[in-house]
Structure formats: structure tokens, C-alpha cells
CSV table of C-alpha atoms and ligand atoms in Angstrom, one decimal:
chain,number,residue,atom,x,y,z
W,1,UNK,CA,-66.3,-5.9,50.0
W,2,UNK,CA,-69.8,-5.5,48.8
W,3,UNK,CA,-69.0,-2.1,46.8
W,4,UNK,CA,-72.7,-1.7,45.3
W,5,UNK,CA,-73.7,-1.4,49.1
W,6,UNK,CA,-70.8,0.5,50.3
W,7,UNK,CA,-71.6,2.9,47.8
W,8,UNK,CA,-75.4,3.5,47.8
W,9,UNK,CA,-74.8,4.3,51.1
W,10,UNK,CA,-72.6,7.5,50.4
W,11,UNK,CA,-74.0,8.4,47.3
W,12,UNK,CA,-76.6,11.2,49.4
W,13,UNK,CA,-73.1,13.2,50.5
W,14,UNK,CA,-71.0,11.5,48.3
W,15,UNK,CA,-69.4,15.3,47.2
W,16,UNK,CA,-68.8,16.2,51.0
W,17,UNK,CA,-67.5,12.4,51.3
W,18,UNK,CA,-65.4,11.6,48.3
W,19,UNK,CA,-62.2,13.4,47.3
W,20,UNK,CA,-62.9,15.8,44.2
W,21,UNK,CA,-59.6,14.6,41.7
W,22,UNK,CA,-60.9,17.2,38.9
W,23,UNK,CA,-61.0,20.2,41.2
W,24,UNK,CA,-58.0,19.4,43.5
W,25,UNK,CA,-55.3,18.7,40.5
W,26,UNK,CA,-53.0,21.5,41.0
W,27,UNK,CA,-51.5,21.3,37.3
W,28,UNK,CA,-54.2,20.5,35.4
W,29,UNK,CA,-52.8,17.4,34.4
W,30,UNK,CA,-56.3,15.8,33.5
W,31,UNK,CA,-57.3,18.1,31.1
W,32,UNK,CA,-54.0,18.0,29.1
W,33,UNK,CA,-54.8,13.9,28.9
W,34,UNK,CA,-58.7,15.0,27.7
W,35,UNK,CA,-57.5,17.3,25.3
W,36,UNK,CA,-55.0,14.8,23.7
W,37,UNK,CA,-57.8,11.8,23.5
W,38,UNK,CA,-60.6,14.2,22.6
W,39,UNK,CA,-62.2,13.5,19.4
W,40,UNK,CA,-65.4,14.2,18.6
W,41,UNK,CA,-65.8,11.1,16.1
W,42,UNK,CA,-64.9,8.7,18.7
W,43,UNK,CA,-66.5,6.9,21.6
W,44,UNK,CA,-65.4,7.3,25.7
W,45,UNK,CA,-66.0,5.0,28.6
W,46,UNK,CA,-66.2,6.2,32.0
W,47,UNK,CA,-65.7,3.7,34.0
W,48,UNK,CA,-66.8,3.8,37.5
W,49,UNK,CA,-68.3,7.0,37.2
W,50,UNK,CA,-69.4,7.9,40.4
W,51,UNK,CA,-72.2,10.7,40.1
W,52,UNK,CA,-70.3,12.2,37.0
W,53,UNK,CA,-68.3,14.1,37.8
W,54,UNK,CA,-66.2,13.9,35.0
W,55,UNK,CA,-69.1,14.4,32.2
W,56,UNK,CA,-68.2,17.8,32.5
W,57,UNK,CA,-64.9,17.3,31.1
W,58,UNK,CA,-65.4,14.0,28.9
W,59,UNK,CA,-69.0,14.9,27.3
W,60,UNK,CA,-68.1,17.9,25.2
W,61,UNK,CA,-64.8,16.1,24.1
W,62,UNK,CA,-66.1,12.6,22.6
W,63,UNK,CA,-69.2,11.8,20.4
W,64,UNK,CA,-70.9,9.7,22.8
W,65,UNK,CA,-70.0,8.8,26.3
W,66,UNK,CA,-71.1,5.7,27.4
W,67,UNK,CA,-70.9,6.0,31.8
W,68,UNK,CA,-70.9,2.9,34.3
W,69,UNK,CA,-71.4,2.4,37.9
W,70,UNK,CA,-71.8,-0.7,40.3
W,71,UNK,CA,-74.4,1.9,42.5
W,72,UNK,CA,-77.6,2.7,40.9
W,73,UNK,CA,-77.8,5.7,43.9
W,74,UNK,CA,-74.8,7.2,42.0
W,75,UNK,CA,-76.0,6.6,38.7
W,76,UNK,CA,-79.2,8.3,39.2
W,77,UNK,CA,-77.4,11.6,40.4
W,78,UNK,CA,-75.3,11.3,37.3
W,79,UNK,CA,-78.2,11.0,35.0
W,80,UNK,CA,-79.0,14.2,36.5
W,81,UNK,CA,-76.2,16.1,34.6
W,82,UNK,CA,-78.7,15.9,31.4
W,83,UNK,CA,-75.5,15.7,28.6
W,84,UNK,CA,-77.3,14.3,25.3
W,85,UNK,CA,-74.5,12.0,24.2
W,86,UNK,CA,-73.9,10.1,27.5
W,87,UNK,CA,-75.8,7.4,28.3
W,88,UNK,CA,-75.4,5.7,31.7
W,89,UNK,CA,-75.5,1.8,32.9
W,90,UNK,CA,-75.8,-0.2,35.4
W,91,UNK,CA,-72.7,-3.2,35.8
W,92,UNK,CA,-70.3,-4.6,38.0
W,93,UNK,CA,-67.2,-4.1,36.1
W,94,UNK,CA,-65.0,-6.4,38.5
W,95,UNK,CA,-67.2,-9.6,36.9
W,96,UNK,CA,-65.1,-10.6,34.2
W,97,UNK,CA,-68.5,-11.7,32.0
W,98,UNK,CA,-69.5,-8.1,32.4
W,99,UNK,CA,-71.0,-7.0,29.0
W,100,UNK,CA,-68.9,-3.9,28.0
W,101,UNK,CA,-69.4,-1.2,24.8
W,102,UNK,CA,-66.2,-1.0,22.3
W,103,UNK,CA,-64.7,2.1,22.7
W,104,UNK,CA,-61.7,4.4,21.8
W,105,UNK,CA,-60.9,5.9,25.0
W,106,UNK,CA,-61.4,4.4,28.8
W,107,UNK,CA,-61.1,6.9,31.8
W,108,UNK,CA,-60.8,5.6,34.9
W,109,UNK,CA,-61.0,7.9,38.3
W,110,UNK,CA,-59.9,5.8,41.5
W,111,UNK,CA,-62.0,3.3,40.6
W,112,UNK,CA,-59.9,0.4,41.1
W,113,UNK,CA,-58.5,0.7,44.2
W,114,UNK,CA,-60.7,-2.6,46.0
W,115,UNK,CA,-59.4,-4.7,48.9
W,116,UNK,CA,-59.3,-7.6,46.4
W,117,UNK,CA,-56.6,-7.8,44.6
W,118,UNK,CA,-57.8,-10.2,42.1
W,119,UNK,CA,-61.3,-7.6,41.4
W,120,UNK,CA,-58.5,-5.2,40.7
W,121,UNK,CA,-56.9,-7.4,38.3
W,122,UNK,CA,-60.2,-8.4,36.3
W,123,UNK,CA,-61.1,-4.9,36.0
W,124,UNK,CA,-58.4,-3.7,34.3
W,125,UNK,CA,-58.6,-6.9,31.8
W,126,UNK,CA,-62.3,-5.1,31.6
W,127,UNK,CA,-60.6,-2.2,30.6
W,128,UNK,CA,-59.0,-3.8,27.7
W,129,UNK,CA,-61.9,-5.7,26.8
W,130,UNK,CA,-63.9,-2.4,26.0
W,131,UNK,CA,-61.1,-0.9,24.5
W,132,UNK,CA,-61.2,-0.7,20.4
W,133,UNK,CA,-58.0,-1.9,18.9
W,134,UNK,CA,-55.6,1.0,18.9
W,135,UNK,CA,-57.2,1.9,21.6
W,136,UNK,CA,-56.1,4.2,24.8
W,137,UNK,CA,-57.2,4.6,28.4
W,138,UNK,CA,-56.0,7.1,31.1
W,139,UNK,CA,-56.7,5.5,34.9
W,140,UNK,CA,-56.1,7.3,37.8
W,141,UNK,CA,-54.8,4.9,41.1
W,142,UNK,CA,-53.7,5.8,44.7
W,143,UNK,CA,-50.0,5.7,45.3
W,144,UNK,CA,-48.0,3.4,47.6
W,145,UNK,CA,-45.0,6.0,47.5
W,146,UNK,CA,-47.0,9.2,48.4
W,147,UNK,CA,-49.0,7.4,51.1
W,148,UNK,CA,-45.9,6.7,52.7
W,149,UNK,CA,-44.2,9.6,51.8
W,150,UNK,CA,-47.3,12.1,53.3
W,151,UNK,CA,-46.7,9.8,56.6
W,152,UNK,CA,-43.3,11.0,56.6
W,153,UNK,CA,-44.1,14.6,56.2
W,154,UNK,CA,-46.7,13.9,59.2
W,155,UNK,CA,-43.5,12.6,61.2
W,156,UNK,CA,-41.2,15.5,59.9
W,157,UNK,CA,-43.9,18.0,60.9
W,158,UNK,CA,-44.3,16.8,64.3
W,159,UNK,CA,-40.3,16.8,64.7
W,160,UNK,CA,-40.4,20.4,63.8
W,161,UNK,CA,-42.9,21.1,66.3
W,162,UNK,CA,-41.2,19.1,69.0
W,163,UNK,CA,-43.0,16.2,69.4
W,164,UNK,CA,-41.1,12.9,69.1
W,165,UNK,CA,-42.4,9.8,66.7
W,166,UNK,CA,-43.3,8.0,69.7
W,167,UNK,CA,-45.6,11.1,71.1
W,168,UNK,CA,-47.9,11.5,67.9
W,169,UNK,CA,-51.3,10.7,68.6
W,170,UNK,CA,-51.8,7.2,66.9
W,171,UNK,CA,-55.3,8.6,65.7
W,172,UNK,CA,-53.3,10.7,63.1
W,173,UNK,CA,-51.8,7.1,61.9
W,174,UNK,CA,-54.4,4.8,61.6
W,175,UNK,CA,-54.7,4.0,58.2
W,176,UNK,CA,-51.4,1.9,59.0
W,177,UNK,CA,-53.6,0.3,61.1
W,178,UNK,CA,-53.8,-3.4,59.5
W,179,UNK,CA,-52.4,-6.6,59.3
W,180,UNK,CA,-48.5,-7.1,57.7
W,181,UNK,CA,-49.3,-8.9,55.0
W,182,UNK,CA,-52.0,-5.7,53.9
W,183,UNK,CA,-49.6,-3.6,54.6
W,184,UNK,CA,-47.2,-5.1,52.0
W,185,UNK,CA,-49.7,-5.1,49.8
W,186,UNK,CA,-50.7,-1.5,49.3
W,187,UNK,CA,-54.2,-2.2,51.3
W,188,UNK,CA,-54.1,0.8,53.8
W,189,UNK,CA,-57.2,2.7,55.1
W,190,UNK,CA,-58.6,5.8,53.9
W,191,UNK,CA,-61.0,7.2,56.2
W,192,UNK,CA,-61.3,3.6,57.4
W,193,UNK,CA,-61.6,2.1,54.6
W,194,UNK,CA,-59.3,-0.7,52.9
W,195,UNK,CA,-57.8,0.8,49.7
W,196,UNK,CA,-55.7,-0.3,47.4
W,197,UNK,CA,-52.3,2.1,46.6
W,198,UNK,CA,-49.8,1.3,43.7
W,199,UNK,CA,-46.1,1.1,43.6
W,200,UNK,CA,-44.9,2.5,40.5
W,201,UNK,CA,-42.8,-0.7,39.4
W,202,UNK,CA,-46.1,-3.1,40.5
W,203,UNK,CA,-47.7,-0.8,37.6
W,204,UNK,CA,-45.1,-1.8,35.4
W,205,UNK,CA,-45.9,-5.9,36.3
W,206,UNK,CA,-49.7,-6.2,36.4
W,207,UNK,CA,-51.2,-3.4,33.4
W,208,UNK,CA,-49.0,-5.8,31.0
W,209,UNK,CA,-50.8,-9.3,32.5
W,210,UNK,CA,-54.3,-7.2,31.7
W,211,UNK,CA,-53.0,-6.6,28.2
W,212,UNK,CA,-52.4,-2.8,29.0
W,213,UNK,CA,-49.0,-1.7,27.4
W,214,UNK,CA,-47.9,1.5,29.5
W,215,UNK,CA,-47.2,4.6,27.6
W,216,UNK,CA,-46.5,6.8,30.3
W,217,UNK,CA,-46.3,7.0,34.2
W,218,UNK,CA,-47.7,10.6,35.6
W,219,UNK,CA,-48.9,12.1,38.8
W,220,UNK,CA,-51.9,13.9,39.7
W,221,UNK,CA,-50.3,15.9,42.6
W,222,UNK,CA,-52.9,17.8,45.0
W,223,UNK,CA,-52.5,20.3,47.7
W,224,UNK,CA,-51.0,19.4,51.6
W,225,UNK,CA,-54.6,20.2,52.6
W,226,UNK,CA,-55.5,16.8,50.5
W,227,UNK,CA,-53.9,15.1,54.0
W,228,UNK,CA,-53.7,17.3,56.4
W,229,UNK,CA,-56.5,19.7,57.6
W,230,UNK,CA,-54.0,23.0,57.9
W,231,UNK,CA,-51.0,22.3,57.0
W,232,UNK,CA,-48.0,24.1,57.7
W,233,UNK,CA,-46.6,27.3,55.4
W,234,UNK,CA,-43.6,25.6,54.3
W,235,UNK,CA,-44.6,22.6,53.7
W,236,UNK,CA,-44.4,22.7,50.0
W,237,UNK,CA,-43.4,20.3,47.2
W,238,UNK,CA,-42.9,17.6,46.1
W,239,UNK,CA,-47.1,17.4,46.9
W,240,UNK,CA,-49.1,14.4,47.4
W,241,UNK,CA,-50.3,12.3,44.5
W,242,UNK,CA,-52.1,9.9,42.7
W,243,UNK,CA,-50.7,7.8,40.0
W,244,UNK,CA,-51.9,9.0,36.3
W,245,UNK,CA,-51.4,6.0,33.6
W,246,UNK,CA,-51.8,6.1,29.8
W,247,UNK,CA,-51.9,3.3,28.4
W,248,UNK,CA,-53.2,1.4,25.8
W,249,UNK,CA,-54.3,-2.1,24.5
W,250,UNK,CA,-51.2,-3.8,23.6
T,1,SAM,C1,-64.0,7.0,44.5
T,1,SAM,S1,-65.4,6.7,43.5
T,1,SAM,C2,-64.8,7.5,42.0
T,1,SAM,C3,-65.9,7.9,41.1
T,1,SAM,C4,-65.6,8.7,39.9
T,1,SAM,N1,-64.7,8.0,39.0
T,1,SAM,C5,-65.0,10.0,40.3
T,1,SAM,O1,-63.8,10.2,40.1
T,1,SAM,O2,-65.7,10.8,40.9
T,1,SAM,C6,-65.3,5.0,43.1
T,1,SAM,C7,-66.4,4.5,42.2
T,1,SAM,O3,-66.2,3.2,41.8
T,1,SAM,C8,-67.4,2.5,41.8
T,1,SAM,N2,-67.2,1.1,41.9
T,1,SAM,C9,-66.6,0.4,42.9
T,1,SAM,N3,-66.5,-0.9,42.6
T,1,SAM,C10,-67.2,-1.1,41.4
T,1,SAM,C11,-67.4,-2.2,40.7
T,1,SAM,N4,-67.1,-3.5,41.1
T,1,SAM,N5,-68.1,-2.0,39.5
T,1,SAM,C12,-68.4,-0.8,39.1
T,1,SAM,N6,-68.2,0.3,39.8
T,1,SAM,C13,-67.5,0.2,40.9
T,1,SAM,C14,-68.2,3.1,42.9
T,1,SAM,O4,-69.6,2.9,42.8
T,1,SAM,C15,-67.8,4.6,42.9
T,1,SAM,O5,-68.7,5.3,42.1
């Protein structure tokens, strides 16, 4: 995947595009983690910013905020948001030579979720590469379970509603769409696209090979809207998620 490309191209309606994580966390679970890291002597790392949208919460929190981005198109909206203490550059943090600032504190916002396993893999050694020692990061990664689990819901609904597994309009699963060795690697489509999800136990195997040591194993959970465009009444929790890790360098 060329991902500087892929996304230069959506950076002009990259907030009608992209899945807002910030406003879209039902408990608030992101600004608990800000609040616990913030520190106002100590420096953050934003990696794979996007067009900042997390400045808002990580700028006032940390001295300095150092942001990075493969797409320049993203990076320019993002020096839009005029904070003083963040500065913004250009990288490709999947390169494993990729020059990095020392930091205290790494956020991460589905970031590495790539079709490549092995640019997933360098880019959380990246993460610990930037990180100070002692230091912590908090990275945000789709989940296997919930991607299944919302394609159960999908099934139940249907059920419900009389119509049979066999009757649902294949449009509705097409992100199963894709060969079985993706499949039984997490690399299912989102709006099309290849994307990387997480099981919670392949968490536990591949942050310790990056030098991450796991503290804790959260989700993000969002609203049935997040999958479906009007979901049902009752159709309550347990929600759809992403995986929220805190870790730190080991
Ligand atoms: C889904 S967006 C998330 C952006 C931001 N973290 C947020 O939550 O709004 C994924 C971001 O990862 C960036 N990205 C993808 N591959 C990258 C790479 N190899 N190096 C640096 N950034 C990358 C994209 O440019 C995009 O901004």
C-alpha cells in the first residue's frame, strides 16, 4: 500500500471520510488516559496524526507536542490548528531508519492498522524507539473480536427481522470479502479498504517483540451507529470497539 498516496487523496474530506475516535468514545475513555500522562514538563508524540485532530486534547496537556504524518495534505490541515508548542513533520514511520524525537508519551490513533504486517511490526518498534526510558504510550488498534462480533449482531438483527443468513444482501458483508489466509490474519475491509484488526491475545505476542511491555488492555467502545446506519432500539451493549493499549518501553 502506498499510504502517502492513499492518504493525500482523502485529506480534502478526510473529516466526512475518516471515523472521529475523539468524538465517538462513548465513556470518555481517552481523556482519562490524557489526563493520567499529562504533564506539562514533558514531551508527546503524535504519531500518525492525521489533520490533528487530537492537538485539541494533547497540546494543552504536554510542553511540546511534536506531530507526524506520512501525508503532507494532512499535515498542512494540521498546521492549521495554530497550537504554539506543537510542531509538525513530515516521515514515514513504518521505515525502521526513520529519524524520531525522544519523548515521554507516544499516542497513537489507528494508525497502525496497514495491510502489511511486517510495517505494522516496525512501527511499533518506532514507537519504542521515540519513547524516553520510563517511558509510556497509549495506541488505539481495530479489534478482531468486535469486527466479528458487530457481524454477528448484523446476523442476529436480520434473524429478528426474518430474514435468514443466507437472504442478507452480501453488500452488507463485504468486508469479509478476501482471501482465507487475510481473513485469518485480521486483514478485513473497511469501506474497501484492507485493515488490519487485533486479537487481544496477538496483542499480548507482538507489543513484547517491539519492546512494548503491556500495562493494560482497554476498549474504546462507540455507538451501534459506528456500523450500522440506523440501528435498532434494542440493540444495546456490549458496543463496538477498538482496542486501547497502555504500555510502555520495557
Ligand atoms: C485513520 S488515520 C488516523 C489519524 C489520526 N491519528 C486520527 O486519529 O485522526 C491514519 C493516519 O495514519 C497515517 N499513516 C499511515 N501510514 C503511515 C506511515 N507509514 N507513516 C506515517 N503515517 C502514516 C495516515 O497518513 C493517516 O493520517
Amino acid at each position: 500500500m502506498n499510504e502517502q498516496k492513499h492518504w493525500n487523496k482523502i485529506a480534502p474530506t478526510y473529516n466526512e471520510e475518516i471515523f472521529d475516535v475523539f468524538k465517538s468514545d462513548r465513556n470518555r475513555i481517552l481523556s482519562r488516559f490524557f489526563s493520567k500522562y499529562r504533564s506539562r514538563n514533558k514531551h508527546a508524540l503524535d504519531f500518525g496524526c492525521g489533520n490533528g485532530k487530537a492537538f485539541p486534547y494533547l497540546a494543552p496537556r504536554f510542553k511540546k507536542l511534536t506531530a507526524m504524518d506520512i501525508a503532507d495534505g494532512l499535515l498542512t490541515l494540521a498546521k492549521n490548528r495554530l497550537y504554539k508548542n506543537v510542531s509538525c513533520v513530515q516521515a514515514d514511520l513504518a521505515n525502521p531508519s526513520v529519524k524520531l524525537p525522544r519523548v515521554d508519551f507516544v499516542f497513537c490513533c489507528n494508525v497502525i492498522m496497514l495491510p502489511e504486517p511486517e510495517k505494522n511490526i516496525a512501527m511499533l518498534k518506532n514507537v519504542n524507539r521515540a519513547l524516553r526510558r520510563g517511558g509510556s504510550a497509549v495506541i488505539i488498534l481495530p479489534s478482531m473480536e468486535s469486527y466479528l462480533f458487530s457481524a454477528w449482531r448484523l446476523i442476529d438483527w436480520n434473524k429478528k427481522e426474518g430474514t435468514l443468513p443466507a437472504q442478507i444482501d452480501q453488500d452488507e458483508l463485504s468486508g469479509f470479502e478476501v482471501s482465507k489466509t487475510d481473513l485469518l490474519q485480521g486483514l478485513l475491509k473497511i469501506n474497501g479498504v484492507t485493515t488490519k484488526h487485533y486479537l487481544a491475545e496477538e496483542l499480548q505476542v507482538i507489543f513484547p517483540l517491539a519492546g512494548l511491555k503491556i500495562i493494560s488492555l482497554n476498549k474504546v467502545e462507540y455507538d451501534w451507529n459506528s456500523e450500522f446506519s440506523e440501528p435498532p432500539k434494542w440493540m444495546k451493549a456490549p458496543y463496538p470497539w477498538d482496542w486501547l493499549v497502555e504500555c510502555r518501553k520495557a
